[in-house]
Amino acid sequence: MKMGCHIKLSIFAFVTAIIATSYALTKRNIILQNHIDSLQLELRSASPDAILFWNQVMLQACANDYDKIVAFRPDQEGPAATARVFAIIHGAMYEAMNNFDRIYQHVTEGSRSSTNDSIDKQNGMIASIIEAAYQTLSFLYPQQRPLFDAIYRAHLYRIRNETSSQNDINIGLSIGQLTSSYMIENRKFDGSSDNAVYFPSMKPGYHKADPLHTGQGFLGVHWGQVKPFFLNSASQYRPLDIFQDMYSSRTSYLNSDSYKRELNDVKIYGSKNSTYRTDDQTQIGIAWAYDGAPKLGTPPRLYNQIVRIIAIQQGNTLEQNARLFALVNYAMCDTGIAAWEAKYHYAFWRPIVGIREASNVKDADLKWTPLGAPADGTGTDFTPPFPAYVSGHAAFGSAAFHTLRLFYNRDDIQFQFQSDEYNGKTKDSNTGLVRPALTRSYRSLTAAEMENAISRIYLGVHWRSDVERGMILGKDIALEVFRKLI
């Protein structure tokens, strides 16, 4: 009798698991099909710039990567990993374009291919870009291969129907294949797949896990060892040592007037229930976040969204877009490597730990809680799982905005941007309500860059030195990349 009961329960559990799995797969397929339909509609309604179009596919892939229905776990976890794959994808598209026009410098000689001057370069170039984007995306985001397959077929179908010169397209596809293969192979052993362990120090001033999310772990411990694209080493532009690594020196820094000013600054403006932070400052903190939330992804996605807006607004050619997006994403990739090298080199604590464990009784607040990085309906808001100094957001943002300044040779570019944190769809974890659709306006690149950096103080997850030194780091690396990729 008991055995029969156990058998029935086992069968029931098995059937339930099958139904649940089937439901999850169906839901996943529906989501991917919706994205396919949307992108295919764009292909049918216009003849898109191939760089901008596949950039859009890439940004959708990043958003999907943090949607657990689409990806069991992210293929590219964290902002530095995202920046790396964006650089590979746009680097491959840049090289694919440059093999036809040869108007810019190649990043790697191995990606150079010869083309016959008699072929139709425009068709061949577009085919090459499509192939390079498709191959790199498929390799780097393998869980979304059905999306890339469908869009690849649709885009090829369109360009094949627009020309009778099929041989030119085939040559382009071959060059795109060679270019993407080289890019992938060249980064296979760059250290991104390595592992390292961080052992938190119990001494004051050193990074520990968010006490409200003790199981969050430590992300990107090894990332400072990843091979950069353009820097000689990850530490080439290492930020200033403002506290030093000796116990006595760090203690001295924690007792300094400058640190106390920073502590009080984030304590009052970054608190969850701050009475000092204005509604606009709260919106600034949240709008620039993209802290790995579902359907939003990471900060490099946000900065690419802004670059898209400006590139379209400025009327870039396809060749200009190939170079601009390569510059931006190479700069952010190397900035991510350098920032994470600094983070784990200095291992400075975050505000939630620094304020709760402050040695001065007047400064300490055992219950202080930051507004936090938005979890967007998937849990409570949090402090990111890596050290504070320097701010990745500030560094990534300055790398992107300074690249735009260098590319257009001006700062007074006005633009508007609607963050996906405020797109009328994203839910706020604190209120449980969907945030309204809001668009922010900027009079210059510097205005947006400064707002991006200060946003981390309003969330209560960074000190002012983190954002100031992060901005310097991002600008230094943007200039380094720009000078080398002429």
XYZ file of C-alpha atoms in Angstrom:
486
model
C 0.000 0.000 0.000
C 2.769 2.374 0.995
C 4.817 1.453 -2.064
C 1.865 2.197 -4.342
C 1.413 5.562 -2.665
C 5.100 6.397 -3.171
C 4.896 5.402 -6.838
C 1.837 7.624 -7.353
C 3.595 10.558 -5.655
C 6.712 10.023 -7.780
C 4.661 9.929 -10.976
C 2.789 13.071 -9.894
C 6.064 14.899 -9.140
C 7.522 13.804 -12.479
C 4.471 14.949 -14.438
C 4.408 18.247 -12.526
C 8.070 18.841 -13.353
C 7.447 18.093 -17.033
C 4.505 20.526 -17.128
C 6.513 23.239 -15.351
C 9.452 22.806 -17.721
C 7.164 22.849 -20.747
C 5.456 26.014 -19.492
C 8.814 27.740 -18.900
C 10.052 26.814 -22.381
C 6.813 28.003 -23.954
C 7.031 31.313 -22.117
C 10.674 31.687 -23.152
C 9.836 30.989 -26.782
C 7.028 33.550 -26.707
C 9.372 36.225 -25.348
C 12.034 35.495 -27.957
C 9.436 35.415 -30.740
C 8.133 38.830 -29.678
C 11.645 40.240 -29.976
C 12.105 38.527 -33.340
C 8.831 39.993 -34.632
C 9.777 43.487 -33.472
C 13.227 43.388 -35.076
C 11.929 41.839 -38.300
C 9.315 44.578 -38.541
C 12.101 47.145 -38.436
C 13.900 45.314 -41.248
C 10.754 45.309 -43.379
C 9.801 48.923 -42.754
C 13.168 50.519 -43.529
C 16.683 49.833 -44.749
C 18.540 50.135 -41.457
C 22.148 51.051 -40.856
C 23.680 47.606 -40.256
C 25.800 48.805 -37.314
C 22.858 50.451 -35.553
C 20.586 47.497 -36.257
C 22.924 44.863 -34.831
C 23.756 47.165 -31.943
C 20.031 47.080 -31.172
C 20.069 43.272 -31.350
C 23.069 43.269 -29.001
C 21.349 45.544 -26.478
C 18.262 43.328 -26.548
C 20.473 40.307 -25.923
C 21.983 42.040 -22.888
C 18.527 42.829 -21.485
C 17.406 39.237 -22.121
C 20.535 37.909 -20.424
C 19.150 39.149 -17.097
C 15.656 37.790 -17.691
C 15.552 34.404 -15.955
C 12.806 33.223 -18.284
C 15.162 33.640 -21.245
C 18.512 32.839 -19.615
C 18.801 30.374 -16.731
C 21.714 32.490 -15.533
C 23.506 35.307 -17.370
C 25.961 34.273 -20.053
C 27.782 37.521 -19.275
C 27.402 38.381 -15.614
C 28.247 41.858 -14.412
C 29.057 45.168 -16.111
C 32.723 44.431 -16.841
C 31.853 41.157 -18.588
C 29.159 42.952 -20.591
C 31.647 45.642 -21.636
C 34.065 42.951 -22.838
C 31.543 41.196 -25.082
C 30.241 44.508 -26.439
C 33.826 45.329 -27.441
C 34.229 41.964 -29.168
C 30.931 42.318 -31.058
C 31.497 45.902 -32.167
C 35.182 45.235 -32.749
C 34.242 42.449 -35.161
C 31.743 44.691 -36.979
C 34.332 47.474 -37.192
C 36.936 45.137 -38.687
C 34.334 43.710 -41.086
C 33.569 47.214 -42.354
C 37.219 48.231 -42.473
C 38.178 45.266 -44.635
C 36.133 46.910 -47.398
C 36.667 50.633 -46.904
C 40.131 50.485 -45.280
C 39.721 54.048 -44.064
C 40.638 53.369 -40.434
C 43.356 51.533 -38.589
C 42.880 47.823 -37.889
C 42.973 46.902 -34.209
C 44.482 43.479 -34.890
C 46.324 42.537 -38.058
C 44.896 39.022 -37.912
C 41.427 40.403 -38.635
C 42.574 41.991 -41.901
C 41.303 40.314 -45.089
C 41.890 41.141 -48.733
C 38.962 42.055 -51.000
C 38.733 42.247 -54.752
C 38.311 45.840 -55.947
C 35.837 44.685 -58.602
C 33.136 43.636 -56.128
C 30.238 45.818 -54.990
C 31.724 47.022 -51.715
C 28.469 48.251 -50.201
C 26.680 44.905 -50.445
C 29.784 43.005 -49.456
C 30.401 45.282 -46.485
C 26.859 44.968 -45.140
C 26.966 41.183 -45.498
C 30.306 41.125 -43.696
C 28.928 43.214 -40.816
C 25.857 40.972 -40.525
C 28.004 37.846 -40.401
C 30.459 39.300 -37.877
C 27.649 40.419 -35.574
C 25.767 37.141 -35.870
C 28.776 34.933 -35.178
C 30.006 36.896 -32.158
C 26.538 37.260 -30.632
C 25.832 33.547 -31.071
C 29.116 32.634 -29.398
C 28.836 35.100 -26.515
C 25.098 34.725 -25.788
C 24.502 31.032 -26.658
C 21.176 30.823 -24.784
C 19.651 33.236 -27.295
C 20.763 31.517 -30.494
C 17.154 31.200 -31.830
C 16.810 35.002 -31.738
C 20.045 35.555 -33.647
C 19.287 32.805 -36.181
C 15.925 34.334 -37.089
C 17.225 37.904 -37.381
C 20.266 36.777 -39.359
C 18.093 34.966 -41.906
C 15.721 37.935 -42.184
C 18.497 40.477 -42.702
C 20.268 38.329 -45.292
C 16.978 37.740 -47.110
C 16.476 41.484 -47.336
C 19.888 42.346 -48.760
C 19.843 39.387 -51.176
C 16.527 40.661 -52.565
C 17.970 44.142 -53.031
C 20.780 43.112 -55.371
C 21.509 40.704 -58.182
C 25.148 40.514 -57.138
C 24.938 37.454 -54.901
C 28.665 36.758 -55.232
C 29.499 40.062 -53.532
C 27.305 39.095 -50.596
C 28.930 35.672 -50.374
C 32.382 37.245 -50.319
C 31.211 39.587 -47.564
C 29.877 36.683 -45.526
C 33.200 34.882 -45.836
C 35.114 37.943 -44.662
C 32.688 38.460 -41.770
C 33.166 34.832 -40.772
C 36.962 35.148 -40.816
C 36.875 38.438 -38.916
C 34.566 37.182 -36.172
C 36.473 33.910 -35.839
C 39.698 35.799 -35.328
C 38.146 38.150 -32.761
C 36.718 35.242 -30.787
C 39.928 33.220 -30.967
C 42.043 36.235 -30.028
C 40.074 36.701 -26.780
C 39.682 33.036 -25.889
C 42.533 33.078 -23.372
C 42.318 36.689 -22.185
C 41.684 35.673 -18.573
C 37.954 36.391 -18.566
C 37.113 32.749 -17.802
C 39.530 32.498 -14.885
C 38.476 32.461 -11.253
C 39.839 34.054 -8.116
C 38.742 34.207 -4.499
C 38.415 37.307 -2.348
C 38.909 36.870 1.385
C 37.366 39.854 3.171
C 39.448 41.464 5.880
C 37.826 42.151 9.224
C 39.863 45.338 9.607
C 38.075 48.675 9.219
C 38.046 50.164 5.743
C 37.971 46.903 3.792
C 35.200 45.554 1.589
C 32.664 43.095 2.949
C 29.372 41.810 1.594
C 26.263 43.949 1.927
C 24.989 43.094 5.449
C 21.427 43.078 4.080
C 22.436 40.582 1.360
C 25.127 38.491 3.004
C 25.010 35.745 0.387
C 25.701 38.025 -2.584
C 29.328 36.927 -2.914
C 32.094 38.922 -4.594
C 31.778 39.522 -8.324
C 34.689 39.953 -10.714
C 37.553 39.256 -8.302
C 39.739 38.142 -11.220
C 38.674 40.808 -13.697
C 41.689 43.032 -13.087
C 43.790 40.232 -14.589
C 41.877 40.179 -17.895
C 43.961 41.255 -20.890
C 42.987 44.755 -22.068
C 42.571 45.616 -25.750
C 44.594 48.841 -25.721
C 46.194 49.341 -22.305
C 49.656 47.990 -21.562
C 48.285 46.635 -18.298
C 45.171 46.915 -16.168
C 47.086 49.065 -13.670
C 48.414 51.545 -16.268
C 46.040 54.263 -15.048
C 45.463 52.914 -11.552
C 43.614 55.582 -9.517
C 45.429 57.549 -6.835
C 46.088 55.694 -3.586
C 44.133 57.940 -1.226
C 44.176 55.601 1.784
C 47.090 53.177 1.244
C 47.156 49.528 2.156
C 48.780 49.587 5.578
C 46.493 49.263 8.577
C 47.830 52.437 10.226
C 47.501 54.452 7.007
C 43.949 53.313 6.317
C 42.952 54.057 9.902
C 44.422 57.523 9.496
C 42.366 58.046 6.332
C 39.174 56.898 8.072
C 39.781 59.542 10.728
C 40.525 62.313 8.226
C 38.276 65.322 7.738
C 37.928 64.596 4.008
C 36.604 61.074 4.625
C 34.212 62.308 7.309
C 32.797 64.855 4.864
C 32.234 62.095 2.306
C 30.648 59.859 4.926
C 28.200 62.541 6.028
C 27.454 63.399 2.388
C 26.373 59.884 1.416
C 24.813 59.301 4.819
C 22.248 62.070 4.366
C 21.757 62.024 0.574
C 21.989 58.279 0.013
C 19.807 57.065 2.867
C 16.733 55.055 1.939
C 14.423 57.477 3.701
C 16.480 60.636 3.219
C 14.728 63.919 3.924
C 17.555 65.813 2.172
C 17.427 64.083 -1.213
C 14.945 65.724 -3.584
C 12.547 63.814 -5.828
C 14.686 64.792 -8.812
C 17.822 63.456 -7.133
C 16.027 60.191 -6.394
C 15.061 59.947 -10.057
C 18.674 60.629 -11.049
C 19.914 57.834 -8.801
C 17.455 55.312 -10.202
C 17.478 56.412 -13.859
C 21.194 55.698 -14.319
C 21.216 52.410 -12.399
C 20.834 49.333 -14.660
C 22.345 47.223 -11.874
C 21.624 43.856 -13.460
C 17.849 44.053 -13.220
C 15.672 41.846 -15.459
C 15.131 43.283 -18.950
C 17.569 46.132 -18.211
C 20.990 44.530 -17.951
C 24.088 46.482 -16.971
C 25.428 50.059 -17.355
C 27.295 49.497 -20.670
C 23.884 48.850 -22.228
C 22.603 52.220 -20.989
C 25.601 54.108 -22.394
C 25.175 52.375 -25.758
C 21.540 53.489 -25.770
C 22.707 57.085 -25.383
C 25.394 56.726 -28.058
C 22.670 55.439 -30.419
C 20.534 58.522 -29.795
C 23.437 60.868 -30.485
C 24.704 58.937 -33.523
C 21.253 59.078 -35.136
C 20.808 62.717 -34.161
C 24.188 63.635 -35.698
C 23.455 61.775 -38.947
C 26.429 59.417 -38.858
C 27.323 57.317 -41.872
C 27.597 53.543 -41.489
C 31.403 53.826 -41.484
C 31.306 56.503 -38.789
C 29.000 54.365 -36.677
C 31.305 51.382 -37.037
C 34.194 53.431 -35.684
C 32.222 55.303 -32.998
C 30.683 52.192 -31.448
C 34.016 50.374 -31.605
C 35.728 53.288 -29.846
C 33.067 53.541 -27.141
C 32.941 49.836 -26.411
C 36.699 49.271 -26.531
C 37.080 52.181 -24.106
C 34.440 50.775 -21.761
C 35.950 47.292 -21.932
C 39.421 48.460 -20.902
C 37.878 50.812 -18.340
C 36.015 47.891 -16.792
C 39.242 45.908 -16.522
C 41.110 48.859 -14.994
C 38.272 49.745 -12.609
C 37.978 46.194 -11.297
C 41.751 45.993 -10.905
C 41.530 49.085 -8.712
C 38.473 47.819 -6.837
C 40.130 44.643 -5.614
C 43.585 46.229 -5.285
C 42.291 48.778 -2.767
C 39.278 46.742 -1.561
C 37.662 49.776 0.079
C 34.371 49.297 1.852
C 30.971 50.480 0.673
C 28.918 53.114 2.533
C 26.540 50.617 4.160
C 29.496 48.920 5.869
C 31.486 52.099 6.464
C 28.574 53.910 8.114
C 27.419 50.962 10.200
C 30.948 50.153 11.383
C 32.308 53.697 11.770
C 34.677 53.963 14.747
C 33.388 57.406 15.679
C 30.112 57.100 17.593
C 28.794 60.309 16.007
C 29.337 58.908 12.518
C 28.119 55.367 13.147
C 24.550 54.275 12.485
C 24.029 50.548 12.984
C 20.731 50.591 11.094
C 21.651 52.899 8.221
C 20.262 51.615 4.913
C 20.958 53.072 1.463
C 18.335 53.776 -1.159
C 20.305 51.066 -2.940
C 20.784 49.733 -6.436
C 17.256 49.046 -7.764
C 16.268 45.378 -7.790
C 13.261 46.372 -9.926
C 10.714 44.026 -8.428
C 12.992 41.002 -7.960
C 13.810 41.513 -4.289
C 15.057 44.274 -2.029
C 17.367 47.004 -3.299
C 21.031 46.308 -2.604
C 24.657 47.403 -2.602
C 26.625 45.920 -5.552
C 28.826 42.883 -4.751
C 32.285 44.391 -5.284
C 34.455 47.057 -3.592
C 33.750 50.776 -3.809
C 36.904 52.447 -5.141
C 36.493 53.344 -7.972
C 32.924 53.601 -9.193
C 32.332 51.435 -12.249
C 29.375 53.609 -13.245
C 31.422 56.809 -13.136
C 34.300 55.172 -15.012
C 32.162 53.526 -17.720
C 30.112 56.684 -18.166
C 33.117 58.982 -18.505
C 34.754 56.549 -20.946
C 31.637 56.701 -23.133
C 30.961 60.440 -22.855
C 34.598 61.435 -23.338
C 34.781 59.228 -26.423
C 31.752 61.080 -27.791
C 33.467 64.405 -27.026
C 36.621 63.313 -28.829
C 34.732 61.837 -31.786
C 32.587 64.927 -32.446
C 35.174 67.396 -31.117
C 32.522 69.185 -29.082
C 30.717 68.926 -25.764
C 27.596 71.008 -26.427
C 25.515 68.152 -27.812
C 21.964 68.311 -26.485
C 19.870 65.179 -26.235
C 16.981 63.523 -24.427
C 16.988 60.049 -22.935
C 14.336 57.799 -21.426
C 15.949 55.270 -19.116
C 14.464 51.783 -19.014
C 14.261 52.311 -15.250
C 11.533 54.861 -16.100
C 9.923 53.362 -19.197
C 6.422 52.904 -17.784
C 7.017 49.139 -17.442
C 9.698 48.626 -14.777
C 8.486 47.955 -11.244
C 9.941 49.654 -8.170
C 10.845 47.223 -5.381
C 10.129 49.742 -2.622
C 6.639 50.767 -3.712
C 5.665 47.652 -5.642
C 4.361 49.981 -8.353
C 5.413 50.441 -11.968
C 7.502 53.584 -12.324
C 6.161 56.240 -14.718
C 7.620 56.934 -18.147
C 10.027 59.859 -17.753
C 12.404 61.500 -20.210
C 15.411 63.498 -19.022
C 17.026 66.291 -21.050
C 20.709 67.264 -21.205
C 22.326 70.424 -22.559
C 25.769 68.865 -22.956
C 27.716 65.631 -22.685
C 29.323 66.912 -19.486
C 25.915 67.501 -17.895
C 24.930 63.882 -18.523
C 28.348 62.597 -17.457
C 28.194 64.454 -14.133
C 24.638 63.316 -13.457
C 25.583 59.705 -14.160
C 28.465 59.875 -11.679
C 26.618 61.632 -8.853
C 23.721 59.186 -9.187
C 25.698 56.614 -7.200
C 25.869 58.899 -4.172
C 22.102 59.450 -4.321
C 21.654 55.664 -4.236
C 23.969 55.478 -1.224
C 26.293 52.904 -2.788
C 29.424 55.036 -3.384
C 31.640 57.647 -1.776
C 32.418 60.901 -3.586
C 36.062 59.894 -4.132
C 34.846 56.764 -5.922
C 32.974 58.766 -8.525
C 35.549 61.550 -8.916
C 38.455 59.146 -9.453
C 36.281 56.884 -11.582
C 35.568 59.760 -13.958
C 39.285 60.500 -14.285
C 40.010 56.839 -15.028
C 37.330 56.623 -17.720
C 38.541 59.791 -19.463
C 42.176 58.694 -19.409
C 41.336 55.373 -21.029
C 38.968 56.913 -23.587
C 41.788 59.198 -24.734
C 44.250 56.280 -24.864
C 41.911 54.231 -27.063
C 41.012 57.189 -29.281
C 44.667 58.016 -29.964
C 45.460 54.432 -30.927
C 42.392 53.758 -33.078
C 42.782 56.530 -35.636
